[in-house]
PDB file of C-alpha atoms in Angstrom:
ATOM      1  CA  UNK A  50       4.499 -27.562 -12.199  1.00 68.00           C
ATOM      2  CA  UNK A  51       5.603 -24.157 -10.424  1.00 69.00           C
ATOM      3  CA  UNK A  52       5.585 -24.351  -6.539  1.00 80.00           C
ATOM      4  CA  UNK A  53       7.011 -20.804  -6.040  1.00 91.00           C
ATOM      5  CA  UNK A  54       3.732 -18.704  -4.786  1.00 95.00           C
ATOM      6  CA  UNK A  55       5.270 -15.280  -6.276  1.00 95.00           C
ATOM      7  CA  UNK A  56       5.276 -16.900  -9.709  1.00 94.00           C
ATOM      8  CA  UNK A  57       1.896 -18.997  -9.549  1.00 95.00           C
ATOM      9  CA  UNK A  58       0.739 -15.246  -8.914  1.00 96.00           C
ATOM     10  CA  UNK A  59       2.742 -13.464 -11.352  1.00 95.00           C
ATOM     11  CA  UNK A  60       1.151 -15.758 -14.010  1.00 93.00           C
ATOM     12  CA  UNK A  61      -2.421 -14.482 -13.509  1.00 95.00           C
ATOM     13  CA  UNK A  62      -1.893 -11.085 -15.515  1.00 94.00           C
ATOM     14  CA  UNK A  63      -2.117 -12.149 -18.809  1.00 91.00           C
ATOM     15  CA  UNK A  64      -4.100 -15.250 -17.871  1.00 91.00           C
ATOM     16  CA  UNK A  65      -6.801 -13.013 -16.500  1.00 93.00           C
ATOM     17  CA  UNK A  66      -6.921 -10.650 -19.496  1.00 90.00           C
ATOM     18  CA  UNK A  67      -7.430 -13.257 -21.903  1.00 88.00           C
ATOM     19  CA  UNK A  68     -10.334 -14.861 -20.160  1.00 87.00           C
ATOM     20  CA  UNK A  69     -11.951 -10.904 -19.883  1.00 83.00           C
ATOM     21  CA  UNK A  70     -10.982 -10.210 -23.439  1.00 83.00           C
ATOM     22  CA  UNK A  71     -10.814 -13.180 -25.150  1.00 74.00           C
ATOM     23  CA  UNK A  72      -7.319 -13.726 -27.871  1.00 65.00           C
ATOM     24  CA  UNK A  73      -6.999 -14.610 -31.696  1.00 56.00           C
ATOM     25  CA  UNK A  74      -6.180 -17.743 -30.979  1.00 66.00           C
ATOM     26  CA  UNK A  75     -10.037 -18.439 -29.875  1.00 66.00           C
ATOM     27  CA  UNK A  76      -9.061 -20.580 -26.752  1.00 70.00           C
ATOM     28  CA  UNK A  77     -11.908 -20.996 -24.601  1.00 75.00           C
ATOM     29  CA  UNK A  78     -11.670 -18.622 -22.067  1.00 77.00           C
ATOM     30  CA  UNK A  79     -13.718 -21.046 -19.434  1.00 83.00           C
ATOM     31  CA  UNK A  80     -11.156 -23.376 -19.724  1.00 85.00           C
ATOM     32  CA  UNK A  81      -8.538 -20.466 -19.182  1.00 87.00           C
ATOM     33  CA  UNK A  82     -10.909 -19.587 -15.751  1.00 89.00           C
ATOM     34  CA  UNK A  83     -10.374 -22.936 -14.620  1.00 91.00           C
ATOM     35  CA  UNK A  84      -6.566 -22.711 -14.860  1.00 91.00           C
ATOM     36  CA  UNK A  85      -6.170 -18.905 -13.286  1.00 92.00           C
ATOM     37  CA  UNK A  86      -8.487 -20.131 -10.489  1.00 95.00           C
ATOM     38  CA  UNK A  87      -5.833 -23.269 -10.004  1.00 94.00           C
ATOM     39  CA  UNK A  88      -2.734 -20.817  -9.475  1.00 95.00           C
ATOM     40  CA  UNK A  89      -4.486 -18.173  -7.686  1.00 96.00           C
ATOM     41  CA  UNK A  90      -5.535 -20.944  -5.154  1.00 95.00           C
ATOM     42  CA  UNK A  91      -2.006 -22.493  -4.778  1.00 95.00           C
ATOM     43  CA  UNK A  92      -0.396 -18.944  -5.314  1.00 96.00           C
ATOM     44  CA  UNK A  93      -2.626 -17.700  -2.670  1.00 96.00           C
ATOM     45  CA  UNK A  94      -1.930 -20.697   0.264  1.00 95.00           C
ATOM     46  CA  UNK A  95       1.699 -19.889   0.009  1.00 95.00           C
ATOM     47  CA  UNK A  96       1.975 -16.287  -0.354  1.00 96.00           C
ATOM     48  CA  UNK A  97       2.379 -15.340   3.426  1.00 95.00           C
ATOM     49  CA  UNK A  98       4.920 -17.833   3.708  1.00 95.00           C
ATOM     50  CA  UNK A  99       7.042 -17.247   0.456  1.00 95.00           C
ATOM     51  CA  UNK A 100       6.955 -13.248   2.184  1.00 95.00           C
ATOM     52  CA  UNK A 101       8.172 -14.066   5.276  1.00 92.00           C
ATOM     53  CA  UNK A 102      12.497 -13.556   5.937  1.00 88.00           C
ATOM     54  CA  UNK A 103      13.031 -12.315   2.038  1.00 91.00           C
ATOM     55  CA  UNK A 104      15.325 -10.187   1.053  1.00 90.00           C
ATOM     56  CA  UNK A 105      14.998  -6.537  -0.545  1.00 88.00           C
ATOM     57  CA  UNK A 106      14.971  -8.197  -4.557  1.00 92.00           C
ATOM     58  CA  UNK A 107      12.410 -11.042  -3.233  1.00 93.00           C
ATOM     59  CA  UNK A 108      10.162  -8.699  -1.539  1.00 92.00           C
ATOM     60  CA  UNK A 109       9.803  -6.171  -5.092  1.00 93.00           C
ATOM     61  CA  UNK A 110       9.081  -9.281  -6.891  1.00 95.00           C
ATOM     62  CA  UNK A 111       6.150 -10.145  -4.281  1.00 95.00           C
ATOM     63  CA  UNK A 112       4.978  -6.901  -3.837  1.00 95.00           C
ATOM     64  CA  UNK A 113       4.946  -6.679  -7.796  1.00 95.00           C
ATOM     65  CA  UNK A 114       3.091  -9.783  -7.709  1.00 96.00           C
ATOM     66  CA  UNK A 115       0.464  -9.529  -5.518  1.00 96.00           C
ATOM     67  CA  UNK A 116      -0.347  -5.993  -7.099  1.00 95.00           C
ATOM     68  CA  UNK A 117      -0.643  -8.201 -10.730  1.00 95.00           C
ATOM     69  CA  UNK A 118      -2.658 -11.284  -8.789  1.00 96.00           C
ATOM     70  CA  UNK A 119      -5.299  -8.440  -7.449  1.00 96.00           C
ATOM     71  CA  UNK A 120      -6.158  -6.604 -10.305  1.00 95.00           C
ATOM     72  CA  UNK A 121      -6.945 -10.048 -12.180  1.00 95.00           C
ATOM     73  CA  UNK A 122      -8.651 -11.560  -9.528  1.00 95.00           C
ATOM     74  CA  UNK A 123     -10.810  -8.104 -10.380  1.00 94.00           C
ATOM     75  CA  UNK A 124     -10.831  -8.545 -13.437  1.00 92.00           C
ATOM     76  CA  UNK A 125     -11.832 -12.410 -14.219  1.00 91.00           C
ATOM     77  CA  UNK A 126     -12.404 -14.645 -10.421  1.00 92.00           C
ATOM     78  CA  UNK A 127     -15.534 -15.796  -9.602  1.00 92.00           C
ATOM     79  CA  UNK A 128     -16.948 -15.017  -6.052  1.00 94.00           C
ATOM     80  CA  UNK A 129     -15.586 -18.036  -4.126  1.00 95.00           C
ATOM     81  CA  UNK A 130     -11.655 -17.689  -5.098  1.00 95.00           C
ATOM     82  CA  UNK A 131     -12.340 -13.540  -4.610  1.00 95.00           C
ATOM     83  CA  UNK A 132     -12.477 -14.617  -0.835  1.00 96.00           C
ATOM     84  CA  UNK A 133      -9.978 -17.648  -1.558  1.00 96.00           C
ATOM     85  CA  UNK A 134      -7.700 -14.249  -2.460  1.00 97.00           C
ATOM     86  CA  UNK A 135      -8.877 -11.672   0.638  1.00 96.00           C
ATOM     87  CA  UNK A 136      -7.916 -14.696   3.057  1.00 96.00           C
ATOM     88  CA  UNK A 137      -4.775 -14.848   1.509  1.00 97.00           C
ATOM     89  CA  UNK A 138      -4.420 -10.650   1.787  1.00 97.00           C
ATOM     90  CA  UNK A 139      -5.575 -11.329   5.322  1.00 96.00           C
ATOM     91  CA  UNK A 140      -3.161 -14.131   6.243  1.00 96.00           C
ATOM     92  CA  UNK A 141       0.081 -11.983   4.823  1.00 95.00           C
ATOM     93  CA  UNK A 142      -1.384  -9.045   6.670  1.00 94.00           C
ATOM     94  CA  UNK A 143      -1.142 -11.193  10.060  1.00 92.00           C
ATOM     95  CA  UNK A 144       2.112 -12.900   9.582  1.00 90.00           C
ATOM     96  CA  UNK A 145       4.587 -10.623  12.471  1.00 82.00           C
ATOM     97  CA  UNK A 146       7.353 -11.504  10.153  1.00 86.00           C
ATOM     98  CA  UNK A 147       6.431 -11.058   6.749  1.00 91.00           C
ATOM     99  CA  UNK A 148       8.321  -7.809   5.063  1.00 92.00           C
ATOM    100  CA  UNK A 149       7.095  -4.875   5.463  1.00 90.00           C
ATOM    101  CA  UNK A 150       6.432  -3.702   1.513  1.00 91.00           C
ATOM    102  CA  UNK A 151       4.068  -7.107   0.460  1.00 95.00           C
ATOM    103  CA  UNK A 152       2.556  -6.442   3.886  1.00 94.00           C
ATOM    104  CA  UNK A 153       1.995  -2.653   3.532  1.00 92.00           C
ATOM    105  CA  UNK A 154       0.509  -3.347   0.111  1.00 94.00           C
ATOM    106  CA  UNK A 155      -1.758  -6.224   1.230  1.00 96.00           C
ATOM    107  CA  UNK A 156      -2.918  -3.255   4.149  1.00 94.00           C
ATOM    108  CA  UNK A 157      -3.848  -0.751   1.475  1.00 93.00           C
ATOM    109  CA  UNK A 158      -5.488  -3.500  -0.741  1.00 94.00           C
ATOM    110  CA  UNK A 159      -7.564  -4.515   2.038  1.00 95.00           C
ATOM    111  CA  UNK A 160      -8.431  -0.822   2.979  1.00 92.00           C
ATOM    112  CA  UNK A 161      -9.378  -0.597  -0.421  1.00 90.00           C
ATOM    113  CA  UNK A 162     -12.248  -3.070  -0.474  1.00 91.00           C
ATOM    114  CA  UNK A 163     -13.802  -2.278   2.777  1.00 91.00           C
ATOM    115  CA  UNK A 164     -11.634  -5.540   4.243  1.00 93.00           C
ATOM    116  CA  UNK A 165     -10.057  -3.508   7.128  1.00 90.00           C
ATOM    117  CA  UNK A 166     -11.738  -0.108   7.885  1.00 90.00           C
ATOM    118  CA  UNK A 167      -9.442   3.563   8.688  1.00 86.00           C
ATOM    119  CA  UNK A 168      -8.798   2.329  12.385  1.00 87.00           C
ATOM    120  CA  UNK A 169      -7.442  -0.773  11.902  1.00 88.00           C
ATOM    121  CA  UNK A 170      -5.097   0.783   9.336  1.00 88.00           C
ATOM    122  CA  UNK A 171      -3.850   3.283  12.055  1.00 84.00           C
ATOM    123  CA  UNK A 172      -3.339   0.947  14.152  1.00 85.00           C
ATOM    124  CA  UNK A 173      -1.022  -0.961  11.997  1.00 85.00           C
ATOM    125  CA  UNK A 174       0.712   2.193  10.752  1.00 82.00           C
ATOM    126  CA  UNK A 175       1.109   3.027  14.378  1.00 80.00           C
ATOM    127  CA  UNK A 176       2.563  -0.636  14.976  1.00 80.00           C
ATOM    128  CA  UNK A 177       4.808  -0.221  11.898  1.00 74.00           C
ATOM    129  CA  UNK A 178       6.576   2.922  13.378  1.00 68.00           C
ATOM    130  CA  UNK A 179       7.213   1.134  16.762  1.00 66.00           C
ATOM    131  CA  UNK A 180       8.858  -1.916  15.331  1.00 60.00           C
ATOM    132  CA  UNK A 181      12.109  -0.334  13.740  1.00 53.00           C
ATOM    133  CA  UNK A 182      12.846  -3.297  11.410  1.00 53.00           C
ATOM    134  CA  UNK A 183      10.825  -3.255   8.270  1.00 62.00           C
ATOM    135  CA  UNK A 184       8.968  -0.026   9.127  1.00 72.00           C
ATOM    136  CA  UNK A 185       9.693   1.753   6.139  1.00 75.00           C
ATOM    137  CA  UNK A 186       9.098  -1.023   4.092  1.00 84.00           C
ATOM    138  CA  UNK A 187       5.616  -1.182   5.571  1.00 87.00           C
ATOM    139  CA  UNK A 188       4.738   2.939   4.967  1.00 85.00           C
ATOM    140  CA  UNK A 189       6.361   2.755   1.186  1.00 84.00           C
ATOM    141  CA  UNK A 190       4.128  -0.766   0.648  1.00 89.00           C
ATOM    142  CA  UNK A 191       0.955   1.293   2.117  1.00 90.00           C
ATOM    143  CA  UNK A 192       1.900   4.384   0.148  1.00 87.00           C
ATOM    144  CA  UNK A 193       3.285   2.818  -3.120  1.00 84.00           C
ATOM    145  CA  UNK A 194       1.898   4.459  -6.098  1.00 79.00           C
ATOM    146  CA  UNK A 195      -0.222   6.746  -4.383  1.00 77.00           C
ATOM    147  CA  UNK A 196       1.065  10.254  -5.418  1.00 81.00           C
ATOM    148  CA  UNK A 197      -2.264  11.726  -7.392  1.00 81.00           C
ATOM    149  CA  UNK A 198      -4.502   9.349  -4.895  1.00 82.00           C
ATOM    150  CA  UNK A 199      -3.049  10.785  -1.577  1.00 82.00           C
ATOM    151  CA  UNK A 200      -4.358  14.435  -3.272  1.00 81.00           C
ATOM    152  CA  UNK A 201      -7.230  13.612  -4.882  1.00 83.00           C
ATOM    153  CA  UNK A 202      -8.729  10.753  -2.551  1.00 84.00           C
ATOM    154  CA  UNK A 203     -10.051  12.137   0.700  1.00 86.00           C
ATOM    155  CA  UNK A 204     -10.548   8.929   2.515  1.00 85.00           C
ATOM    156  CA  UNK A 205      -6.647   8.009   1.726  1.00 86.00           C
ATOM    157  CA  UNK A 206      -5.469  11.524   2.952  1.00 87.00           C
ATOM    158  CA  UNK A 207      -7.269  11.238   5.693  1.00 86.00           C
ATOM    159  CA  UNK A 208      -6.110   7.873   6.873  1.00 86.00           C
ATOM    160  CA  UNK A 209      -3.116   9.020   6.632  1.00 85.00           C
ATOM    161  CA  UNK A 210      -3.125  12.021   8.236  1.00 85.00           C
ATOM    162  CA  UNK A 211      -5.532  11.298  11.118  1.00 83.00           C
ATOM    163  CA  UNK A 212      -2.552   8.806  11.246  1.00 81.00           C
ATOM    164  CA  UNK A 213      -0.347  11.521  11.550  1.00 80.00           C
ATOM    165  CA  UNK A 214      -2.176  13.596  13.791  1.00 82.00           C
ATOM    166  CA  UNK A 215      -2.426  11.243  16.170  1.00 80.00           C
ATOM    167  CA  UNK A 216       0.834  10.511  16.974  1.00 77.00           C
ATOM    168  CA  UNK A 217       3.192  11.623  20.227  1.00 79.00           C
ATOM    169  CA  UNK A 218       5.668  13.635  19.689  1.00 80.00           C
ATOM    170  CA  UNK A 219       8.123  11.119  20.102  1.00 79.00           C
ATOM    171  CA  UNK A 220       6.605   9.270  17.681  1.00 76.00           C
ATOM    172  CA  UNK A 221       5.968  11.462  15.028  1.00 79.00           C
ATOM    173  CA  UNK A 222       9.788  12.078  14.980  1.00 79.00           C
ATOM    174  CA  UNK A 223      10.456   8.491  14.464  1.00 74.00           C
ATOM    175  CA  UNK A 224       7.925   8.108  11.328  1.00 76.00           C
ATOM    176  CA  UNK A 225       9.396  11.576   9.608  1.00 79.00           C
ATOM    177  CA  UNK A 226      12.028   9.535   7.935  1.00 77.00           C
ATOM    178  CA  UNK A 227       9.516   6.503   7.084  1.00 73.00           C
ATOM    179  CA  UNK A 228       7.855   8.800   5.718  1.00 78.00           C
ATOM    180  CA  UNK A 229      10.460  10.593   3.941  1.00 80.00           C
ATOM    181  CA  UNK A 230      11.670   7.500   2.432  1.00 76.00           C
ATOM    182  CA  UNK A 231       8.132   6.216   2.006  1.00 76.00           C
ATOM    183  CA  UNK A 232       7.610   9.432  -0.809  1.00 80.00           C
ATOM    184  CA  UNK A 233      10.797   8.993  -2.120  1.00 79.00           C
ATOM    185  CA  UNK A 234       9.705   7.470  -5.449  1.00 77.00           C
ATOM    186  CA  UNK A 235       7.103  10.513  -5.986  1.00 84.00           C
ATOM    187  CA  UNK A 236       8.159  12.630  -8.756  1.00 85.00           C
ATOM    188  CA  UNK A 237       9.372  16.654  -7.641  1.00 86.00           C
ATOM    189  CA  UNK A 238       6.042  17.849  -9.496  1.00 86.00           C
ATOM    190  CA  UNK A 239       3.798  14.707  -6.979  1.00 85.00           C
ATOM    191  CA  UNK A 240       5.708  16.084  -3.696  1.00 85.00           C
ATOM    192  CA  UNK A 241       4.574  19.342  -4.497  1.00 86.00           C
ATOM    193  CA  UNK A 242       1.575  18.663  -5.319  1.00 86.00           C
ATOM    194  CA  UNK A 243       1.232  16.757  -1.774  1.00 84.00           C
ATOM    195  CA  UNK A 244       2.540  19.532  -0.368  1.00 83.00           C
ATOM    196  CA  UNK A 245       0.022  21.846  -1.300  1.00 84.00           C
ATOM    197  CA  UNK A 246      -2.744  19.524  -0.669  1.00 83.00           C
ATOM    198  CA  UNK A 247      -0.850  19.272   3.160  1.00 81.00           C
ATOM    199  CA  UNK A 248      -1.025  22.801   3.208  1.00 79.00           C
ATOM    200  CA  UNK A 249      -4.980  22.927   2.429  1.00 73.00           C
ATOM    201  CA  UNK A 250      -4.106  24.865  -1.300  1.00 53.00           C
ATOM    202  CA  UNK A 251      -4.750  22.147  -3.882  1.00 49.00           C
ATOM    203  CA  UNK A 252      -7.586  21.328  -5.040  1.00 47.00           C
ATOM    204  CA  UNK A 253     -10.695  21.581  -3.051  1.00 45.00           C
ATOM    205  CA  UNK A 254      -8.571  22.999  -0.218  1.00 45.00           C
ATOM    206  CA  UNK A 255      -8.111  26.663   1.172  1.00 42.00           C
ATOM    207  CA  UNK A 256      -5.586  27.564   3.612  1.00 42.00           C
ATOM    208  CA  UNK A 257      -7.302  29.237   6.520  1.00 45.00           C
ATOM    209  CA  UNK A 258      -6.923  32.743   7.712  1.00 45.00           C
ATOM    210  CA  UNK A 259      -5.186  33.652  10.964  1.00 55.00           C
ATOM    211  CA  UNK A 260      -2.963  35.852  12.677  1.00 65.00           C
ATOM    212  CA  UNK A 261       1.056  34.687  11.961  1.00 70.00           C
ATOM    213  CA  UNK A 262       2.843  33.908  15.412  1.00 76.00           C
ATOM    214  CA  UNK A 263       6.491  35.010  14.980  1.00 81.00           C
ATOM    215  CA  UNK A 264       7.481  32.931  17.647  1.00 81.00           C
ATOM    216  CA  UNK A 265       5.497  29.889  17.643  1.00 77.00           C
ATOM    217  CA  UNK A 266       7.058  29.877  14.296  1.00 79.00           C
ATOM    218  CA  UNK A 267      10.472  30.385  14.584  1.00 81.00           C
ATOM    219  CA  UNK A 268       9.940  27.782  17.271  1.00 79.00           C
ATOM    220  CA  UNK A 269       8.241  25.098  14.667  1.00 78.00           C
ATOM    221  CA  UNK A 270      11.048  26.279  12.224  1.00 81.00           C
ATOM    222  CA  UNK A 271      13.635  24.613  14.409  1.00 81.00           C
ATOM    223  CA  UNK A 272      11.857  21.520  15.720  1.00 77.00           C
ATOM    224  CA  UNK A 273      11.077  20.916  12.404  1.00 78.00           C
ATOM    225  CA  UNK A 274      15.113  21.427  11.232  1.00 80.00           C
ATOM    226  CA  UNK A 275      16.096  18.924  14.024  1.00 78.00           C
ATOM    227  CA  UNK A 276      14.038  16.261  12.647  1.00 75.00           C
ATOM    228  CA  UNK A 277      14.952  17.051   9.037  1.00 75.00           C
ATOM    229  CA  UNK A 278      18.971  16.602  10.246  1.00 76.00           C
ATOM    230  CA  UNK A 279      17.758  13.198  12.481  1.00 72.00           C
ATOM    231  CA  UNK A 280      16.090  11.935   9.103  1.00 64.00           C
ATOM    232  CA  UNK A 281      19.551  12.454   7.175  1.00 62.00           C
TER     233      UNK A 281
END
């Protein structure tokens, strides 16, 4: 009877893990199926919409949600509602209004499955720095969770970095404290362990030899200050 799309989503969970694993109870996980395909199709029509205008509480909850709807449309959808649920990922990624954290994670989950490739994601990163309201939202919703990935997973790193790389000065300055925010969450031991991988020194990396420039780096020292103090 639910016509909220956040909790027609947040139902799937469990639903989906007893049609995978079967419970004592012995109920027939086909009929189960046909229930969690139900609310993932409803859930999934309304999710751009029930994203769009929300506050900070309303957007956790989706976010939260649509995290929970994907890993059981993983675990127990057939083929047809799998695309029922990338159209929906699709349609929330589109939606210029939508906040930023739902959005960013629909982004990543898309990346993910080969939905939108490394330049499309820049260019939505990009996008996301030059529309002030809801930019963080967007980074930490494209970054959520992804301490250990961002060192371990080359492709992710090097979205985000070539991401990085690639922006103007002027820019870059404005997504230091998105991205500063963004990492927030990550645990002292994660940040330094990102740091390190940043720095070519975790694993599989090796910081390069060359001569040390005092000046270029007293220079770098200070720009780098300047934005640190502009970031708060």
């Amino acid at each position: 009877a639910a016509t909220d799309a956040v909790e027609l989503l947040a139902a799937l969970p469990d639903l989906a893990t007893t049609v995978r694993y079967g419970s004592v109870r012995g109920t027939d996980p086909e009929l189960l199926r046909v229930a969690l395909h139900g609310l993932l199709a409803r859930g999934a029509v309304g999710l751009p919409l029930a994203c769009r205008g929300v506050d900070e509480d309303t957007a956790e909850r989706a976010v939260k949600a649509v995290e929970g709807a994907d890993e059981a449309v993983r675990l127990a959808a057939d083929d047809e509602h799998k695309d029922t649920w990338q159209r929906a990922l699709r349609a929330l990624v589109a939606m210029p209004d939508a906040h930023g954290l739902p959005t960013g994670r629909a982004t990543r989950l898309l990346w993910e499955t080969g939905a939108l490739d490394s330049d499309e994601v820049a260019a939505r990163l990009h996008r996301a720095v030059s529309v002030a309201a809801g930019a963080t939202a967007f980074v930490a919703g494209f970054l959520r969770g992804s301490a250990a990935l961002l060192t371990a997973d080359p492709r992710l790193f090097g979205v985000v970095d070539e991401w990085l790389t690639g922006l103007s000065g002027a820019d870059f300055s404005a997504a230091l404290p998105l991205l500063r925010r963004a990492v927030g969450d990550f645990s002292p031991a994660e940040r330094r362990m990102l740091g390190d991988r940043v720095k070519g020194t975790g694993p599989g990396g090796a910081v390069a030899a060359s001569d040390w420039d005092e000046d270029l780096a007293a220079r770098l020292a200070d720009h780098v200050r300047g934005l640190l103090a502009a970031a708060g």
